Every structure is written in C-alpha cells, then in structure tokens.
XYZ file of C-alpha atoms in Angstrom:
514
model
C 32.294 20.550 29.759
C 32.178 20.317 26.825
C 29.895 21.711 25.068
C 27.164 19.615 22.577
C 27.893 22.139 19.638
C 32.131 21.313 20.244
C 31.289 17.423 19.933
C 32.554 15.959 16.608
C 32.246 12.164 15.927
C 34.914 10.136 16.525
C 36.541 7.364 15.046
C 34.839 4.806 17.864
C 30.986 6.118 17.443
C 31.576 5.598 13.571
C 32.645 2.159 14.659
C 29.538 1.705 17.051
C 27.415 3.452 14.487
C 28.446 1.229 11.596
C 27.669 -1.968 13.460
C 24.393 -0.957 15.111
C 23.300 -0.959 10.900
C 24.769 -4.302 10.864
C 23.709 -5.693 13.323
C 20.449 -8.665 13.058
C 17.479 -6.669 12.770
C 15.723 -8.080 14.419
C 11.758 -9.467 13.081
C 9.469 -7.409 11.705
C 5.033 -7.591 12.666
C 3.395 -9.198 9.896
C 1.660 -5.958 9.626
C 1.334 -2.527 12.424
C -1.310 -3.738 15.492
C -2.667 0.029 15.656
C -2.214 1.391 19.638
C -2.869 4.970 18.327
C -7.333 5.986 17.723
C -7.758 6.633 14.903
C -8.885 10.477 14.414
C -12.952 11.537 13.633
C -13.415 14.527 12.069
C -18.026 14.113 11.531
C -19.989 14.175 13.518
C -23.353 11.282 13.210
C -24.943 14.498 12.460
C -22.889 14.654 9.476
C -22.104 11.491 8.345
C -25.721 10.596 7.932
C -25.619 13.421 5.605
C -23.453 11.485 3.450
C -24.882 8.969 3.835
C -28.153 10.278 3.008
C -26.497 11.386 0.019
C -24.705 8.597 -1.378
C -28.499 7.051 -1.290
C -29.690 10.207 -3.063
C -27.508 9.520 -5.734
C -28.174 5.238 -6.007
C -31.231 5.996 -7.070
C -31.586 9.819 -8.370
C -29.304 8.837 -10.973
C -28.509 5.287 -10.759
C -24.695 3.520 -11.453
C -23.978 2.157 -15.686
C -22.452 -1.087 -16.164
C -20.813 -0.931 -18.941
C -21.213 -4.383 -21.691
C -22.279 -6.141 -18.296
C -26.011 -7.119 -18.333
C -25.269 -10.195 -16.444
C -24.379 -7.444 -13.580
C -27.377 -5.730 -14.566
C -28.909 -8.812 -13.778
C -28.208 -9.678 -9.768
C -29.052 -6.254 -8.883
C -31.825 -6.675 -9.820
C -32.597 -9.775 -8.952
C -30.923 -8.535 -5.235
C -34.273 -5.097 -5.185
C -32.932 -2.506 -7.867
C -34.346 -1.472 -11.255
C -32.572 -1.279 -14.467
C -33.250 1.141 -17.253
C -30.924 0.638 -19.800
C -27.367 -0.171 -18.545
C -28.273 1.854 -15.792
C -29.459 0.846 -13.013
C -30.905 2.308 -9.338
C -30.758 1.991 -6.641
C -34.100 1.894 -4.067
C -32.429 3.926 -0.486
C -31.611 0.910 1.618
C -31.303 -1.538 -0.834
C -27.157 -0.821 -0.333
C -26.800 -1.244 3.101
C -29.428 -4.237 3.391
C -26.814 -6.122 0.690
C -23.306 -5.480 1.874
C -23.549 -6.433 5.459
C -22.240 -9.487 5.240
C -19.103 -8.014 3.558
C -16.456 -9.316 7.200
C -15.320 -6.558 8.453
C -11.338 -8.354 9.159
C -10.230 -11.198 7.527
C -6.675 -13.117 6.836
C -4.759 -12.598 3.987
C -2.463 -16.056 3.234
C 1.751 -15.054 2.296
C 2.634 -18.605 0.974
C 5.783 -17.384 4.542
C 2.750 -18.347 6.680
C 5.067 -15.538 9.051
C 3.820 -12.908 6.755
C 0.198 -13.862 6.562
C -1.646 -10.021 7.030
C -4.666 -9.795 8.552
C -7.024 -6.539 6.729
C -9.412 -4.931 9.079
C -9.666 -3.718 12.904
C -6.893 -2.489 14.727
C -4.170 -3.237 11.559
C -2.564 -2.115 9.302
C -0.487 -3.762 6.060
C 1.181 -0.919 4.730
C 1.704 -1.650 -0.074
C 3.961 -0.412 -2.561
C 3.087 1.713 -5.287
C 0.533 0.640 -8.202
C 0.800 0.842 -11.663
C 3.530 3.017 -13.068
C 5.005 2.096 -16.476
C 8.014 5.137 -15.481
C 10.933 4.144 -13.828
C 13.297 6.205 -12.409
C 16.798 6.304 -10.382
C 19.640 8.146 -10.120
C 22.054 6.217 -12.570
C 19.951 5.218 -15.457
C 16.669 8.079 -15.583
C 13.737 8.283 -16.567
C 12.413 5.120 -17.960
C 9.847 2.683 -19.619
C 9.858 0.227 -16.356
C 11.540 -4.025 -17.213
C 10.749 -6.699 -15.632
C 13.924 -5.942 -14.440
C 12.540 -3.383 -12.511
C 9.417 -5.467 -11.706
C 11.759 -7.936 -10.165
C 14.177 -5.512 -8.324
C 10.931 -4.142 -7.083
C 9.503 -6.841 -5.432
C 12.449 -8.642 -4.061
C 13.033 -4.794 -2.348
C 9.399 -4.725 -1.594
C 10.243 -8.159 -0.128
C 14.001 -7.010 2.037
C 11.906 -3.822 3.718
C 10.399 -4.803 7.451
C 7.980 -1.742 6.666
C 6.090 -2.999 3.412
C 3.421 -5.776 4.715
C 2.999 -7.131 1.616
C 3.945 -6.955 -2.251
C 1.510 -5.301 -4.015
C 0.779 -5.618 -7.910
C 1.877 -4.694 -10.540
C 4.725 -2.667 -9.360
C 5.251 -0.791 -12.314
C 4.482 -2.312 -15.452
C 7.504 -4.676 -17.634
C 6.204 -3.220 -20.921
C 8.620 -5.930 -22.555
C 6.299 -8.413 -21.989
C 3.130 -8.803 -24.155
C 0.582 -6.451 -22.844
C -1.499 -10.720 -22.841
C 0.836 -12.294 -21.068
C 3.133 -9.729 -18.629
C 0.195 -10.708 -15.917
C 2.223 -14.659 -15.775
C 5.420 -13.120 -15.008
C 4.524 -10.495 -12.528
C 2.605 -13.033 -10.766
C 5.232 -15.640 -10.399
C 8.068 -13.087 -9.191
C 5.464 -11.862 -6.082
C 5.166 -15.646 -5.988
C 9.238 -16.773 -6.355
C 11.143 -14.426 -5.494
C 9.073 -13.453 -2.366
C 6.855 -14.917 0.550
C 4.714 -11.883 0.729
C 1.430 -11.394 0.671
C 0.279 -10.506 -3.521
C -2.020 -8.523 -5.950
C -3.177 -10.671 -9.272
C -4.207 -9.195 -12.036
C -7.230 -6.727 -13.024
C -6.960 -5.628 -15.946
C -8.851 -8.888 -18.239
C -11.394 -11.939 -16.302
C -9.363 -14.503 -17.602
C -6.099 -12.687 -15.636
C -8.063 -12.454 -12.723
C -9.090 -16.789 -12.889
C -5.041 -17.073 -14.047
C -4.469 -15.132 -11.182
C -6.670 -17.791 -9.524
C -5.404 -20.759 -11.165
C -1.818 -20.005 -10.416
C -2.480 -19.356 -6.347
C -3.730 -22.795 -6.577
C -0.308 -24.529 -7.805
C 1.396 -22.430 -5.320
C -0.973 -23.140 -2.283
C -3.391 -25.886 -3.070
C -6.865 -26.261 -4.465
C -8.610 -27.541 -0.953
C -6.909 -24.151 0.414
C -7.339 -21.287 -1.509
C -11.263 -22.503 -1.668
C -11.444 -22.228 2.415
C -9.427 -19.084 2.329
C -7.606 -16.113 1.132
C -4.776 -15.441 -0.693
C -5.083 -13.588 -3.598
C -6.945 -10.015 -3.691
C -8.471 -8.102 -6.761
C -7.437 -4.349 -6.551
C -10.230 -2.530 -9.878
C -11.267 0.953 -10.286
C -15.242 2.729 -10.919
C -14.225 4.596 -14.023
C -15.649 8.104 -12.352
C -18.247 9.960 -12.592
C -21.243 6.593 -11.772
C -19.956 3.377 -14.319
C -18.009 -0.274 -13.741
C -16.315 -1.380 -16.363
C -17.736 -4.771 -17.767
C -14.123 -6.280 -16.908
C -14.486 -4.378 -13.738
C -16.736 -5.751 -12.803
C -16.325 -9.371 -14.512
C -13.254 -8.976 -12.585
C -15.370 -8.760 -8.608
C -17.601 -11.221 -9.950
C -15.118 -13.394 -10.908
C -12.509 -13.579 -7.276
C -15.935 -13.315 -5.934
C -16.729 -16.817 -6.736
C -13.617 -18.151 -6.085
C -14.078 -16.142 -2.047
C -11.232 -13.838 -2.959
C -10.873 -10.753 -2.542
C -11.867 -7.300 -4.222
C -10.742 -4.050 -2.917
C -13.313 -1.197 -4.789
C -11.934 1.702 -5.338
C -13.696 4.630 -6.779
C -10.856 7.255 -8.519
C -11.844 10.900 -7.477
C -10.850 14.032 -9.174
C -12.918 16.466 -7.756
C -14.075 18.820 -10.654
C -12.861 16.072 -12.705
C -14.543 12.825 -12.058
C -16.580 14.584 -9.173
C -18.017 17.899 -6.890
C -15.575 19.950 -6.925
C -16.831 20.353 -3.486
C -14.782 18.298 -0.815
C -17.816 16.524 1.073
C -20.314 15.958 -2.568
C -17.208 14.208 -4.106
C -17.077 12.108 -0.641
C -20.358 10.906 -1.071
C -19.806 9.731 -4.935
C -16.916 7.573 -3.399
C -19.202 7.444 -1.093
C -21.943 5.330 -2.588
C -19.226 4.202 -6.166
C -17.381 2.087 -3.634
C -20.479 0.232 -1.655
C -21.677 -0.450 -5.434
C -18.492 -2.431 -5.857
C -18.994 -4.220 -2.186
C -22.952 -5.597 -2.840
C -21.966 -6.717 -5.737
C -18.860 -9.023 -4.486
C -21.680 -10.104 -1.550
C -23.839 -11.198 -4.493
C -21.906 -13.620 -6.507
C -20.567 -15.098 -2.722
C -21.658 -13.848 0.439
C -18.907 -13.643 2.487
C -16.443 -12.476 0.567
C -13.642 -11.126 1.506
C -13.236 -7.054 0.631
C -12.064 -3.802 1.191
C -13.743 -0.297 0.336
C -11.459 1.640 -1.565
C -10.945 5.362 -1.132
C -8.761 6.878 -4.289
C -9.531 10.728 -4.367
C -7.988 13.731 -4.041
C -7.760 17.258 -5.853
C -6.704 18.662 -8.817
C -5.352 21.896 -10.531
C -7.900 23.627 -11.728
C -6.130 25.748 -14.303
C -4.333 22.851 -15.650
C -6.053 19.791 -14.621
C -3.630 17.686 -13.220
C -3.577 15.566 -9.844
C -2.719 17.340 -7.222
C -1.850 15.193 -3.714
C -1.257 16.187 -0.263
C -4.047 19.116 0.010
C -5.842 19.795 3.024
C -9.297 19.236 1.137
C -8.841 15.334 0.137
C -7.115 15.219 4.115
C -10.035 16.634 5.638
C -11.694 13.333 2.714
C -9.746 11.118 4.115
C -10.719 11.552 7.142
C -15.243 11.370 6.841
C -14.009 8.194 4.150
C -12.349 6.273 7.401
C -15.600 7.421 9.443
C -17.993 6.349 7.256
C -15.753 2.641 6.056
C -16.444 2.143 9.784
C -20.214 2.154 10.553
C -20.397 0.154 6.605
C -18.623 -1.894 8.700
C -15.777 -2.569 6.696
C -12.448 -2.428 5.818
C -10.533 1.067 4.929
C -8.240 1.115 2.130
C -5.916 4.224 1.126
C -3.139 5.692 -0.567
C 0.026 6.317 -0.116
C 2.572 8.200 -0.278
C 1.578 10.889 -3.269
C 3.252 13.444 -4.929
C 2.701 15.659 -8.208
C 6.724 15.704 -7.669
C 8.906 14.353 -10.945
C 12.980 13.604 -8.515
C 12.313 12.787 -4.752
C 12.847 16.823 -3.573
C 11.245 18.521 -1.014
C 7.960 18.359 -3.319
C 7.894 14.439 -3.088
C 8.587 14.275 0.719
C 5.801 16.854 2.278
C 3.174 15.547 -0.695
C 4.272 12.678 0.341
C 4.530 13.224 3.777
C 0.791 16.063 3.936
C -0.782 12.303 2.165
C 0.733 9.429 4.180
C -0.089 10.775 7.044
C -4.356 11.865 7.245
C -4.571 7.425 5.610
C -3.253 6.412 8.684
C -4.903 9.003 11.093
C -8.122 8.259 8.775
C -8.127 4.311 9.834
C -6.872 2.472 6.385
C -6.205 -0.870 7.216
C -4.728 -1.538 3.463
C -2.041 0.896 2.301
C -1.210 0.746 -0.381
C 1.106 3.230 -2.818
C 3.348 3.037 0.079
C 6.147 3.449 -1.949
C 7.611 4.533 -4.312
C 5.209 6.551 -6.071
C 6.579 9.757 -8.641
C 4.713 11.467 -10.988
C 1.303 11.803 -9.739
C 1.505 7.530 -10.113
C 3.203 7.632 -13.716
C 7.218 6.839 -12.355
C 8.150 4.361 -9.804
C 11.371 5.788 -7.949
C 13.297 3.783 -6.881
C 15.355 6.202 -4.383
C 11.351 7.661 -3.862
C 11.046 4.398 -2.668
C 13.828 3.293 -0.153
C 13.021 7.117 1.721
C 9.124 5.784 0.840
C 9.797 2.727 2.954
C 12.520 4.417 5.629
C 9.226 6.565 6.484
C 7.394 4.090 6.218
C 9.344 3.099 9.325
C 8.474 5.930 11.346
C 4.709 6.070 10.788
C 4.818 2.032 12.009
C 6.475 3.366 15.690
C 4.688 5.868 15.849
C 1.127 3.292 15.333
C 2.147 1.330 18.456
C 1.958 3.511 21.094
C 3.375 4.898 24.070
C 4.988 2.289 25.776
C 3.967 2.662 30.432
C 5.535 -0.543 32.356
C 8.026 0.164 34.623
C 10.464 -0.080 32.181
C 8.926 2.645 29.799
C 9.299 4.713 32.704
C 12.510 4.243 33.918
C 12.928 4.333 37.800
C 15.860 3.276 37.903
C 18.081 4.698 35.980
C 17.150 7.651 38.509
C 17.889 5.484 41.086
C 21.248 4.383 39.347
C 22.768 8.239 39.138
C 25.767 8.929 41.973
C 24.498 12.926 41.411
C 21.839 14.850 40.782
C 21.634 16.077 37.914
C 24.418 13.775 36.022
C 22.831 12.692 32.642
C 21.574 8.997 31.804
C 23.761 8.394 29.283
C 26.158 5.743 31.252
C 22.170 4.924 33.129
C 22.088 0.728 33.029
C 18.085 1.454 31.789
C 19.944 3.259 28.736
C 22.449 0.693 27.601
C 19.267 -1.726 27.471
C 17.325 0.301 25.913
C 19.865 2.326 23.537
C 19.433 0.565 20.373
C 15.694 0.440 19.388
C 13.892 2.774 21.591
C 14.635 5.706 19.394
C 13.566 4.649 15.311
C 17.261 5.549 13.802
C 16.726 6.394 9.698
C 17.916 4.536 7.387
C 18.549 7.518 4.796
C 18.701 10.776 6.712
C 21.872 12.315 8.171
C 22.690 13.434 11.593
C 26.228 14.112 12.498
C 27.559 17.364 12.035
C 28.162 19.323 8.756
C 32.830 18.223 9.188
C 31.258 14.205 9.649
C 28.209 14.540 6.740
C 31.542 16.263 3.835
C 33.898 13.362 5.084
C 31.727 10.700 4.213
C 31.008 12.426 0.500
C 28.268 14.807 1.523
C 25.343 12.899 0.342
C 21.738 14.336 -0.212
C 18.632 11.773 0.733
C 18.332 10.855 -2.594
C 22.193 10.153 -2.595
C 22.163 8.206 0.186
C 19.068 5.593 -0.280
C 20.958 5.296 -3.771
C 23.374 3.675 -2.239
C 20.556 1.606 -0.542
C 18.265 0.657 -3.279
C 21.893 -1.137 -5.500
C 23.770 -2.036 -1.629
C 19.931 -3.951 -1.082
C 19.956 -6.023 -4.596
C 23.490 -6.228 -4.202
C 22.860 -8.568 -1.067
C 19.265 -10.015 -2.211
C 18.339 -13.578 -1.066
C 15.187 -15.345 -2.394
C 13.051 -17.036 -0.509
C 13.126 -21.293 -0.254
C 10.287 -22.097 -3.111
C 9.423 -26.608 -3.119
C 11.054 -27.483 -6.329
C 8.246 -28.900 -7.552
C 5.466 -25.727 -7.308
C 7.952 -23.746 -8.490
C 7.934 -26.077 -12.163
C 4.438 -26.066 -11.613
C 3.933 -22.686 -12.090
C 6.713 -22.104 -14.383
C 4.476 -25.501 -16.160
C 1.690 -22.860 -15.894
C 3.232 -19.936 -17.762
C 4.638 -21.768 -20.476
C 1.535 -23.192 -21.661
C -0.473 -20.835 -21.477
C 1.951 -18.941 -23.179
C 2.071 -20.922 -26.350
C -1.553 -20.398 -26.378
C -1.844 -17.183 -27.732
C -0.215 -14.669 -29.673
C 1.694 -12.073 -28.656
C -0.179 -8.671 -28.598
C 1.422 -5.201 -27.642
C -2.073 -3.322 -26.915
C-alpha cells in the first residue's frame, strides 16, 4: 500500500476538485447564529471596577459637546450639569438613560432573505470602511474611485460570508466631497441587496440617506423599521463634535440605527494602560447610546468599540496585539451587562500588502472580536495599512477566512449523522479506512471548510498550476468574480426615482472638493 507521501494528484482528482468549485453554492445564511460560548475575561468585581471608573470620568471630567448647544440642552434636561459645552453626569444617570435601548433589533435589507438580526447570539460580518486608497497587484496603490467603490460593493454582495454591504468601503475621490455620499449610497442600493450603512459626514447627508432609503423601501416601512444605520466616532478623549451629535440625533429621530464607536489609541486618545482605556471607551460609547434614547426611546443603537495599541516609538497604530485582545474581552462583557449589541473590528493590520504580517495581525484582531461576542464586526474584509488602504486581494483573503470563522461559530453538531456509527458498520475489515463509506460520500462536500484561496496540493501540482502565492490566487479570484457579477433585480420605477433624487440634489449645489 502506498504511503501518503507518494500520492500525487491525478487528472481525475483535479476534475473532481474543479467540479466542486463549479457546483452551485448552498444558500448562505443571512448572518451567523452563534453556537459557541463567549469568552469572559473578568469577574463581576472587575467589571464593576471598570464601570465605576467610567462613571468617575463622566462625573468628574465630563464630556465636551462642541458646537451643539441642543445636545447640551437635552442632557441637562435629562439630569446632567453643564459648564459651558462640557457636560458632567451624576453617577447612575447614563445607566438609566440607556435602559430603553433594545438588546436586539432587525436591520432590513431590500431582499428580505438578507435581512440581519443584530444583538443576542447573532453576528453580522461587514467590509472595511473609510479608506482613501485602494490596492491590487495589477494597478498598485492609488486613490479610490467610484469604479473601485462599485467593484467592492459587488464583491461583498457575492461573498456568502459578508452579511452586510457596509458603508464607505473606499472613498471615491473622483466625485466631489459634498456629492459622493449620493453615489455611494446608490451603489449599495443598486449593486447589492444586502443591508447598508448611510452617510455620517453631516446631518444633511444623513437626511439624504434616510430619504433615499424611503424611496427604496417606502415611507411607511422606514417610519416603522430600521433600514439604514450610521457609524460615528467620538473624538476621543472625551469629546463629541457637533456634526457627530447632530448626525446621531438625525438617525435616531427617524428610528434608524446608530453605531457609537469611540476611537481610542492607548497612550494617545486614552490612558496607555488597557483598563483605563476600556473605562474611557465605555463612558464615551454609553454617552452616544444615551443621546439616541433621549431623542427617541427604543431607537436601535449599537455600543461600539475601536480600541487598539500604538507604537510609542513612532505614534502609529498597531494591531493584533495582546493588550487589544484583552480589552475586547472586557468590552464584550460590559456590552452584555449593559444589554446592548456590540460592534467591534475586524481584520486589522498595519501591513501595506497581504503578507504574513497582514495575516497574523488580522487573525489576532478578528478572533478576539468574535470570541468577545461582537454582534456587528466592521472592517471584516479588505483592511490594509492601518485603514488607509482597501486591498482587493486582502478583501478576498479575509472573506475566505470569514467562512472559516462562520463554520467555527456554528459549533459542533452532535446528532446521529455527526457521530457516524453507520460508517463503522459499513466497513468489511476492522482497520479499513473510511474513504469509501456511504457516510463519507454523503458528507464530504461540506463537512470540512474548503478554502478558495489556499493551496493544499503537492509541490509538483502547485508548480504545474503556476507556483502562485495566496495573494496571487486572491487576485485571480476577485477578477473572476467581477467578470461573473450579475446585479440583483430592482424595480425600474424605484431605480428611476433614486436617480432622479440624486440628479436634483447634485444640481442644487456647486461641486465642493474639500
């Protein structure tokens, strides 16, 4: 009998592998329903210590609301004390205000089969967000354009493991700053039928996002359901800019979702020690959540977190570090104690290309987010260069790994098929292998996750097929997928109404490039 080391791929085995890849994929789940436990790092006493220090921060130092006296007024009416534009919160007030926020809510997609449930034991994986640059092996690093934005929306639409279309997948810098939000939102609506994020760069653009959503879904449906969300950052430490708070109030007043996410680099925007940074991030996130509930009790909102380390030698963010992982575990517990859905990132890396550093950092950033209990994982695919660049190849490599994570989070089956006793009964000899049993043949196509970017062939077969790296295979894959893309159907009247809205809005203002 030949040893495994002497086995070589045959033409028939290659054909079988190609047939498996060509076979129609099973209908993907709209989101992950978690079947594995959360990882709890801290005791109740530890969590209470963080919550106590967050309340000390809010009471003693307060939060500055720049250029938004209306938000200051709302918090004062709710029981806070203002000293100019800095608002101080008595202990217990914020906890009381956030109590009306839902622990779980639905964001509807225009294709109801892709509607996502956010909170509870559900996880929604979302592309990276906000990069001014894009990169691929053929064209290199360059400023993003609308074509890139549309390409990335299409790739997210085609991935069974990205459950959401995301928001600013890259900045289309070939479109004027004051008009590009219209093209971005239309691209999500036209080239995908998954849920999406709206504009957050001004309250007027947030209002456009809501109005376009009403065209897509209908006024009455939007009045009674969450169909669009905005993702905002606090200006850490302890500041909310006026545009941010006005955007929060715009979405919340319309009953649409908000993601409140402090941006804390330990040692720069918050204390260098993880516990102090977590306490600050907890305080800042709860403030944004509380504002949504003052405006509209019960408004859907996500408690967000972007907390990572930095190089104290050069000031650059660092990712996939153990301190950030510990912070994620703590923040997951804090969000559950507050009864709020949790947003984390993502496949983070400082690397400029899809190399070992990118893989290691992304894996070590994503896994703690999933184990911590994140319900909405932004930046799941494509992130390079600390978020400055969206990588096409990185997008495909990350999306492939998300499939692995979805399989892991589905847990281990324990039914009769999973134990496979019939596979023992079908063998004729005690030491006979299982390769030909009916149980193996019935399960082999999907029992193990099969990567579409990795290579597990022999060295010789790898050479025959071009000696390609994973990054090169990912390049070929994204080109192939874009060539095969077919847009989801949309009601022509709705499409026409969206384009008419965009045309009129653009005509109402001159181009602005800053």
